[in-house]
Amino acid sequence: GRLFGGSSAACVSNDANVGAAGDFHNPGGGFAAGYGCTNGFDGTFGSPGDHHMPTLSQPNASAFCTAPPSINNGSGSMDADAVAVPFRDCHVGLQNTNNTCYMNSFVQALFLTNRFVSRIFSFELRLKANASKVDQEDFHKGAKIVGMLKKQVAKMALTGHKHTDIMELLQAYPDHYRSGEQQDVTETIRFTFDMLGGFEQPLIREVFAGELSEKTQCQNCRMVKSRSETFSDLVLPVPKERDVLSSGVVPTTQALLDQRLRFEQLDGENLIFCEGCQQNTRVGKWCEIVSPPAHLCICLSRFAYDVEKGDLSKEKTPVMVDGLLQIGPFTYELYHAIIHTGKTATSGHYYAIGKRSECSPNGWAMMDDSQVKPADMSLLHGAMTEKQIDDNPYVLFYRCQQAPPTPAACLPRQFHMAVQQEEANRQES
């Protein structure tokens, strides 16, 4: 069932349920690195201190939020006189408006995420209680972005043209997004998610948010210290290109994910104070995903500061993009990949390869600004051909297969008619 590469199932330290961050309760464990790897000091699988193979819990689909908008906390009211809009395959391009390829590739990802499309029309941003002046400013900025995203998604869903634009959406963003300077797409994703309320509000929490726990364990007394963190994207370090080329072994996204979660024993130069021993001791550290998200956004960390050059450098490391990822008993299926093409970190172009997150009978398409055409899937195979050496997968979107199907998006009829009128005016001109 894999599309692009091999997989190793992930290991669970205790039984756990899946769900959006904030709805999850898991007192003792999470998803650590894959089967076949040694995690603990004692040579057993799972988290350090486990002495048996853990039992994988069955996916609990009901933990994904499927409540109607009317009873979802933070949801806007849905007009009873609404129009259901079917999810369409990749069919509409986005015009490049002064170097906006980074935004185009991201907007396509949101449009292809059924749950985001279904949820955004009933979502209204909430102002925090006891909001500071900065909170109020962010709320007004976020509310504009929410409104423009609703219109953008509606335009893309309803248009009969081969392409549309993002001009109105860009007006809701800070000035530098309209300056003509190329922006980093991962920073754009994080800024947008923050402006949509992040994990504190229902839209991002239900669609993209998960929870992980960074753990350290004293080698002497085995005391474990945990630090929980909610995430809406997961950064996976990419090995250096020269190391991969010399070894001849191309990493897969599953291997990079397992490496991110795997147990690591720190050396004597990285002693950490242990509250149990009351002294600095050697420790091991690892990470567990305690609440897997409904949709997983992975950022492959390709850009870093080069001390010798005094500038950002790009690692064009080949990576085999797995069509399926395993996090414990949960299987994630790839549906969108943002590609950076260019020799350096400060130049280049973004385009995307994608399909609908659910039920996409027409398969994959390449979305390069206003052009939409059948995709060349060899880009995700990890090959290093002369033609593709500068085209590198950068951001990946996966959907959990155990999540329930997404209901059709519903547009308030008045909004639906306004977008259709705008489309008709465009046709006449």
Coordinates of C-alpha atoms in Angstrom, one line a residue:
G1 CA 0.0 0.0 0.0
R2 CA 3.0 2.3 0.0
L3 CA 3.4 4.9 -2.7
F4 CA 7.1 5.9 -2.5
G5 CA 9.1 4.0 0.1
G6 CA 9.4 1.6 2.9
S7 CA 8.0 2.0 6.4
S8 CA 8.6 0.9 9.9
A9 CA 5.6 0.9 12.3
A10 CA 6.0 3.2 15.3
C11 CA 6.1 2.0 18.9
V12 CA 3.7 3.0 21.7
S13 CA 4.8 3.2 25.3
N14 CA 1.2 3.0 26.6
D15 CA -2.3 2.7 25.2
A16 CA -3.4 6.1 23.8
N17 CA -6.3 7.6 21.9
V18 CA -5.9 9.8 18.9
G19 CA -7.5 13.2 18.7
A20 CA -7.0 16.9 18.2
A21 CA -4.7 18.5 20.8
G22 CA -6.8 19.8 23.7
D23 CA -9.2 16.9 23.5
F24 CA -6.6 14.3 24.4
H25 CA -5.9 12.7 27.7
N26 CA -2.9 10.3 27.9
P27 CA -1.5 10.0 31.5
G28 CA 1.4 7.8 30.9
G29 CA 2.7 7.5 27.4
G30 CA 2.8 8.3 23.7
F31 CA 4.3 7.3 20.4
A32 CA 8.0 6.8 20.4
A33 CA 10.4 5.6 17.7
G34 CA 9.8 2.6 15.4
Y35 CA 9.9 -1.1 15.9
G36 CA 13.4 -2.5 15.5
C37 CA 15.2 0.3 17.3
T38 CA 16.5 0.2 20.8
N39 CA 15.2 3.0 22.8
G40 CA 16.0 2.3 26.5
F41 CA 19.1 1.9 28.5
D42 CA 18.1 -1.7 29.2
G43 CA 17.9 -2.6 25.5
T44 CA 14.1 -2.9 25.4
F45 CA 11.6 -1.4 23.0
G46 CA 9.5 1.7 23.7
S47 CA 10.3 4.3 26.2
P48 CA 13.2 3.8 28.6
G49 CA 12.1 1.6 31.5
D50 CA 9.6 -0.5 29.5
H51 CA 10.2 -4.2 29.9
H52 CA 7.7 -5.6 27.5
M53 CA 6.4 -4.9 24.0
P54 CA 3.5 -2.4 24.4
T55 CA 0.0 -3.2 23.2
L56 CA -1.1 -1.0 20.4
S57 CA -4.5 0.6 21.1
Q58 CA -7.1 0.5 18.4
P59 CA -7.7 3.9 16.7
N60 CA -10.5 5.9 18.3
A61 CA -12.0 7.7 15.4
S62 CA -14.5 9.4 17.6
A63 CA -11.7 11.4 19.2
F64 CA -11.5 13.5 16.1
C65 CA -13.8 16.4 16.4
T66 CA -16.8 15.8 14.2
A67 CA -19.3 17.8 16.1
P68 CA -21.6 20.1 14.1
P69 CA -20.5 23.7 14.0
S70 CA -23.5 24.8 16.1
I71 CA -22.1 22.9 19.1
N72 CA -18.4 23.4 18.6
N73 CA -16.9 25.9 20.9
G74 CA -15.7 29.0 19.0
S75 CA -17.7 28.2 15.9
G76 CA -19.6 30.9 14.1
S77 CA -23.3 30.4 13.4
M78 CA -24.0 28.6 10.1
D79 CA -26.8 30.1 8.0
A80 CA -29.6 27.6 7.7
D81 CA -30.0 28.7 4.1
A82 CA -26.6 27.4 3.0
V83 CA -25.3 25.8 -0.1
A84 CA -23.2 22.6 0.0
V85 CA -20.1 22.9 -2.1
P86 CA -18.5 19.6 -3.3
F87 CA -14.8 19.1 -2.9
R88 CA -13.1 19.4 -6.3
D89 CA -9.8 17.9 -7.5
C90 CA -6.8 20.1 -8.4
H91 CA -8.4 22.2 -11.1
V92 CA -7.5 25.9 -10.5
G93 CA -4.1 27.6 -10.6
L94 CA -3.1 30.8 -8.8
Q95 CA -1.5 33.7 -10.5
N96 CA 1.9 34.7 -9.4
T97 CA 1.5 38.3 -8.0
N98 CA 4.9 39.7 -7.6
N99 CA 6.9 36.6 -6.4
T100 CA 4.0 35.0 -4.5
C101 CA 4.8 31.4 -5.4
Y102 CA 5.4 30.6 -1.8
M103 CA 1.9 31.7 -0.8
N104 CA 0.3 30.1 -3.8
S105 CA 1.7 26.7 -2.9
F106 CA 0.5 27.0 0.7
V107 CA -3.0 28.2 -0.3
Q108 CA -3.3 25.2 -2.6
A109 CA -2.5 23.0 0.4
L110 CA -5.2 24.5 2.5
F111 CA -7.7 24.3 -0.4
L112 CA -6.9 20.5 -0.8
T113 CA -7.4 19.9 2.9
N114 CA -11.1 18.9 3.1
R115 CA -11.4 19.4 6.8
F116 CA -10.0 22.9 6.6
V117 CA -12.4 23.8 3.8
S118 CA -15.3 22.3 5.6
R119 CA -14.5 24.0 8.9
I120 CA -13.4 27.5 7.9
F121 CA -16.9 28.7 6.8
S122 CA -18.3 28.2 10.3
F123 CA -15.2 29.5 12.1
E124 CA -15.0 32.9 13.8
L125 CA -11.9 34.0 15.6
R126 CA -12.4 34.8 19.3
L127 CA -10.7 37.6 21.2
K128 CA -8.8 36.4 24.2
A129 CA -10.1 37.2 27.7
N130 CA -8.3 40.1 29.3
A131 CA -6.7 40.8 25.9
S132 CA -3.7 43.1 25.9
K133 CA -3.2 45.8 23.2
V134 CA -1.0 43.4 21.2
D135 CA -3.7 40.6 21.5
Q136 CA -6.3 43.0 20.2
E137 CA -4.1 44.0 17.2
D138 CA -3.5 40.4 16.4
F139 CA -7.2 39.6 16.7
H140 CA -8.1 42.3 14.1
K141 CA -5.3 41.1 11.8
G142 CA -6.4 37.5 12.2
A143 CA -10.1 38.3 11.6
K144 CA -9.2 39.9 8.3
I145 CA -7.1 36.8 7.3
V146 CA -10.0 34.5 8.3
G147 CA -12.5 36.6 6.2
M148 CA -10.2 36.7 3.1
L149 CA -9.4 33.0 3.4
K150 CA -13.1 32.2 3.3
K151 CA -13.5 34.2 0.2
Q152 CA -10.3 32.7 -1.4
V153 CA -11.5 29.1 -0.7
A154 CA -14.9 29.9 -2.1
K155 CA -13.5 31.5 -5.3
M156 CA -11.3 28.4 -5.8
A157 CA -14.2 26.0 -5.2
L158 CA -16.7 27.8 -7.5
T159 CA -14.6 29.2 -10.3
G160 CA -15.0 27.8 -13.8
H161 CA -11.7 29.5 -14.9
K162 CA -8.4 27.8 -15.2
H163 CA -6.9 30.1 -12.6
T164 CA -7.7 32.9 -10.2
D165 CA -5.6 35.2 -8.0
I166 CA -4.8 35.9 -4.3
M167 CA -4.7 39.7 -4.5
E168 CA -7.4 40.3 -1.9
L169 CA -6.0 37.7 0.5
L170 CA -2.6 39.3 0.3
Q171 CA -4.1 42.6 1.5
A172 CA -4.8 41.0 4.9
Y173 CA -1.2 40.2 5.4
P174 CA 1.7 42.5 6.5
D175 CA 3.3 44.7 3.9
H176 CA 6.4 42.5 3.4
Y177 CA 4.1 39.8 1.9
R178 CA 3.4 42.3 -0.9
S179 CA 6.9 43.7 -1.3
G180 CA 7.9 41.4 -4.1
E181 CA 10.6 39.8 -1.9
Q182 CA 10.5 36.0 -1.8
Q183 CA 9.3 34.7 1.6
D184 CA 10.0 31.4 3.2
V185 CA 6.9 29.2 3.0
T186 CA 7.4 27.6 6.4
E187 CA 7.4 31.0 8.1
T188 CA 4.3 31.9 6.1
I189 CA 2.6 28.7 7.3
R190 CA 3.4 29.4 11.0
F191 CA 2.4 33.0 10.7
T192 CA -1.0 32.1 9.1
F193 CA -1.7 29.3 11.7
D194 CA -0.9 31.8 14.5
M195 CA -3.2 34.4 13.0
L196 CA -6.0 31.8 12.8
G197 CA -5.7 31.4 16.6
G198 CA -3.2 28.5 16.6
F199 CA -4.0 25.5 18.8
E200 CA -6.0 27.7 21.2
Q201 CA -8.9 28.1 18.8
P202 CA -10.9 25.4 17.1
L203 CA -9.9 25.7 13.4
I204 CA -6.2 24.9 13.7
R205 CA -6.7 22.7 16.8
E206 CA -9.1 20.4 15.0
V207 CA -7.3 20.3 11.6
F208 CA -3.5 20.5 12.2
A209 CA -2.6 20.5 15.9
G210 CA -1.1 17.7 17.9
E211 CA 0.8 17.3 21.1
L212 CA 4.2 15.9 21.8
S213 CA 6.2 15.4 25.0
E214 CA 10.0 15.9 25.2
K215 CA 11.4 13.6 27.8
T216 CA 14.7 13.2 29.6
Q217 CA 15.7 10.4 32.0
C218 CA 18.4 10.3 34.5
Q219 CA 20.8 7.4 33.9
N220 CA 21.3 6.9 37.7
C221 CA 17.9 7.0 39.3
R222 CA 15.8 6.7 36.1
M223 CA 13.6 9.7 37.1
V224 CA 11.9 11.0 33.9
K225 CA 11.2 14.7 33.3
S226 CA 8.6 15.6 30.7
R227 CA 7.8 18.8 28.8
S228 CA 4.7 18.9 26.8
E229 CA 4.4 21.0 23.6
T230 CA 1.5 21.5 21.2
F231 CA 2.5 21.7 17.5
S232 CA 0.9 22.5 14.2
D233 CA 4.0 21.6 12.2
L234 CA 6.8 19.1 12.9
V235 CA 10.3 20.0 11.9
L236 CA 12.5 17.0 10.8
P237 CA 16.3 17.7 10.4
V238 CA 17.7 16.6 7.1
P239 CA 21.2 15.1 6.9
K240 CA 23.9 16.8 4.9
E241 CA 23.9 16.2 1.2
R242 CA 27.6 15.1 1.2
D243 CA 26.9 12.5 3.9
V244 CA 24.0 11.0 2.0
L245 CA 25.9 10.9 -1.3
S246 CA 28.9 9.3 0.4
S247 CA 26.9 6.6 2.1
G248 CA 24.6 5.9 -0.9
V249 CA 21.6 5.5 1.5
V250 CA 18.8 7.9 0.8
P251 CA 16.7 8.7 3.9
T252 CA 13.0 8.3 3.9
T253 CA 10.5 10.6 5.7
Q254 CA 9.6 7.6 8.0
A255 CA 13.2 7.2 8.9
L256 CA 13.6 11.0 9.6
L257 CA 10.4 10.9 11.7
D258 CA 11.7 7.9 13.7
Q259 CA 15.0 9.6 14.2
R260 CA 13.2 12.7 15.6
L261 CA 11.5 10.5 18.2
R262 CA 14.3 8.1 18.9
F263 CA 16.1 7.8 22.2
E264 CA 19.5 9.4 22.4
Q265 CA 22.0 9.1 25.2
L266 CA 23.8 12.5 25.8
D267 CA 27.5 12.5 26.4
G268 CA 29.3 13.6 29.5
E269 CA 29.6 17.2 28.2
N270 CA 25.8 17.6 28.4
L271 CA 25.0 16.8 32.0
I272 CA 21.6 17.9 33.3
F273 CA 20.6 18.6 36.9
C274 CA 18.5 15.7 38.3
E275 CA 16.0 16.6 41.0
G276 CA 16.1 13.0 42.3
C277 CA 19.9 12.8 42.6
Q278 CA 20.3 16.5 43.4
Q279 CA 23.3 16.7 41.1
N280 CA 24.3 16.9 37.5
T281 CA 24.0 13.5 35.8
R282 CA 24.1 11.9 32.4
V283 CA 20.7 11.6 30.8
G284 CA 19.0 10.1 27.8
K285 CA 16.3 12.0 25.9
W286 CA 13.6 11.2 23.4
C287 CA 10.3 12.5 22.2
E288 CA 6.8 11.0 22.2
I289 CA 3.8 12.1 20.2
V290 CA 1.1 11.9 22.8
S291 CA -1.8 13.3 20.6
P292 CA -1.4 12.7 16.9
P293 CA -3.0 15.4 14.7
A294 CA -5.7 14.8 12.2
H295 CA -3.4 16.3 9.5
L296 CA 0.3 16.3 9.9
C297 CA 2.4 19.1 8.4
I298 CA 6.1 18.2 8.2
C299 CA 8.8 20.7 7.4
L300 CA 12.1 19.2 6.2
S301 CA 14.8 21.5 7.6
R302 CA 16.9 22.3 4.6
F303 CA 18.0 25.8 5.3
A304 CA 20.6 26.7 7.9
Y305 CA 23.2 29.4 8.7
D306 CA 26.6 28.6 7.2
V307 CA 29.2 30.1 9.5
E308 CA 32.0 29.9 6.9
K309 CA 29.9 31.6 4.2
G310 CA 28.2 34.0 6.6
D311 CA 24.8 33.3 5.0
L312 CA 22.0 30.8 4.8
S313 CA 22.8 27.6 2.9
K314 CA 20.5 25.0 1.4
E315 CA 20.9 21.3 1.8
K316 CA 19.8 19.7 -1.4
T317 CA 19.8 16.3 0.3
P318 CA 17.7 13.7 -1.6
V319 CA 14.8 12.4 0.5
M320 CA 12.5 9.6 -0.5
V321 CA 9.0 10.9 0.4
D322 CA 6.9 8.1 1.9
G323 CA 3.3 7.9 0.6
L324 CA 2.3 6.5 4.0
L325 CA 3.7 7.3 7.5
Q326 CA 3.2 5.3 10.6
I327 CA 2.7 6.9 14.0
G328 CA 1.8 4.0 16.4
P329 CA -1.3 2.3 15.1
F330 CA -2.2 5.4 13.0
T331 CA -1.4 5.6 9.3
Y332 CA -0.9 9.0 7.6
E333 CA -1.3 9.4 3.8
L334 CA 0.5 12.0 1.8
Y335 CA -1.7 14.4 -0.1
H336 CA 0.5 17.6 -0.7
A337 CA 4.1 18.4 -1.1
I338 CA 5.6 21.9 -1.5
I339 CA 8.8 21.8 -3.6
H340 CA 11.6 24.4 -3.4
T341 CA 13.6 24.6 -6.6
G342 CA 16.8 26.6 -6.6
K343 CA 20.5 26.4 -6.0
T344 CA 20.6 28.6 -2.9
A345 CA 18.5 29.4 0.2
T346 CA 18.0 33.0 -0.9
S347 CA 16.8 32.4 -4.4
G348 CA 14.5 30.0 -6.3
H349 CA 10.9 29.2 -6.7
Y350 CA 8.1 27.2 -5.1
Y351 CA 5.6 24.9 -6.6
A352 CA 3.5 22.0 -5.3
I353 CA 2.4 18.4 -6.1
G354 CA -0.9 17.4 -4.6
K355 CA -4.3 15.8 -4.6
R356 CA -7.4 16.2 -2.4
S357 CA -6.8 15.0 1.2
E358 CA -9.7 12.5 0.8
C359 CA -11.1 10.6 -2.1
S360 CA -9.1 12.0 -5.0
P361 CA -10.1 9.8 -8.0
N362 CA -8.2 11.9 -10.6
G363 CA -4.9 11.6 -8.7
W364 CA -1.9 13.9 -8.4
A365 CA -1.4 17.2 -10.1
M366 CA 1.5 19.7 -10.2
M367 CA 0.5 23.2 -9.3
D368 CA 3.0 25.8 -10.5
D369 CA 1.3 29.1 -9.9
S370 CA -1.3 29.5 -12.7
Q371 CA -0.5 26.2 -14.3
V372 CA -2.1 22.9 -13.2
K373 CA -1.0 19.7 -15.0
P374 CA -0.3 16.0 -14.3
A375 CA 2.4 15.6 -11.7
D376 CA 5.9 14.0 -12.2
M377 CA 5.9 11.7 -9.2
S378 CA 9.6 10.9 -9.6
L379 CA 10.3 14.1 -7.8
L380 CA 9.3 12.3 -4.6
H381 CA 11.4 9.2 -5.2
G382 CA 14.6 10.7 -3.8
A383 CA 16.4 10.5 -7.2
M384 CA 19.3 12.8 -7.9
T385 CA 19.1 13.3 -11.6
E386 CA 20.7 16.3 -13.2
K387 CA 17.3 17.7 -14.0
Q388 CA 15.9 17.4 -10.5
I389 CA 18.9 18.0 -8.3
D390 CA 17.7 21.5 -7.3
D391 CA 14.0 20.5 -6.9
N392 CA 13.7 19.4 -3.3
P393 CA 10.6 18.5 -1.2
Y394 CA 10.4 21.0 1.6
V395 CA 6.9 20.9 3.2
L396 CA 4.7 17.7 3.3
F397 CA 1.1 17.4 4.3
Y398 CA -0.4 14.0 5.5
R399 CA -3.9 13.0 6.6
C400 CA -4.6 10.3 9.2
Q401 CA -6.5 7.5 7.5
Q402 CA -8.4 6.7 10.7
A403 CA -10.0 10.1 10.8
P404 CA -13.7 10.1 9.8
P405 CA -14.8 11.4 6.3
T406 CA -15.2 15.1 6.2
P407 CA -18.7 16.5 5.5
A408 CA -19.3 18.8 2.5
A409 CA -18.5 22.4 3.0
C410 CA -21.5 24.7 3.4
L411 CA -21.4 28.3 2.2
P412 CA -24.0 30.8 3.4
R413 CA -26.1 31.4 0.3
Q414 CA -25.5 35.2 0.4
F415 CA -21.8 34.6 0.3
H416 CA -22.2 31.9 -2.4
M417 CA -24.1 34.4 -4.6
A418 CA -21.6 37.2 -4.1
V419 CA -18.7 35.0 -5.3
Q420 CA -20.7 33.7 -8.3
Q421 CA -21.6 37.3 -9.2
E422 CA -17.9 38.2 -9.1
E423 CA -17.1 35.2 -11.3
A424 CA -19.8 36.4 -13.8
N425 CA -18.4 39.9 -13.9
R426 CA -14.9 38.4 -14.6
Q427 CA -16.4 36.4 -17.4
E428 CA -18.0 39.5 -19.0
S429 CA -14.8 41.5 -18.8

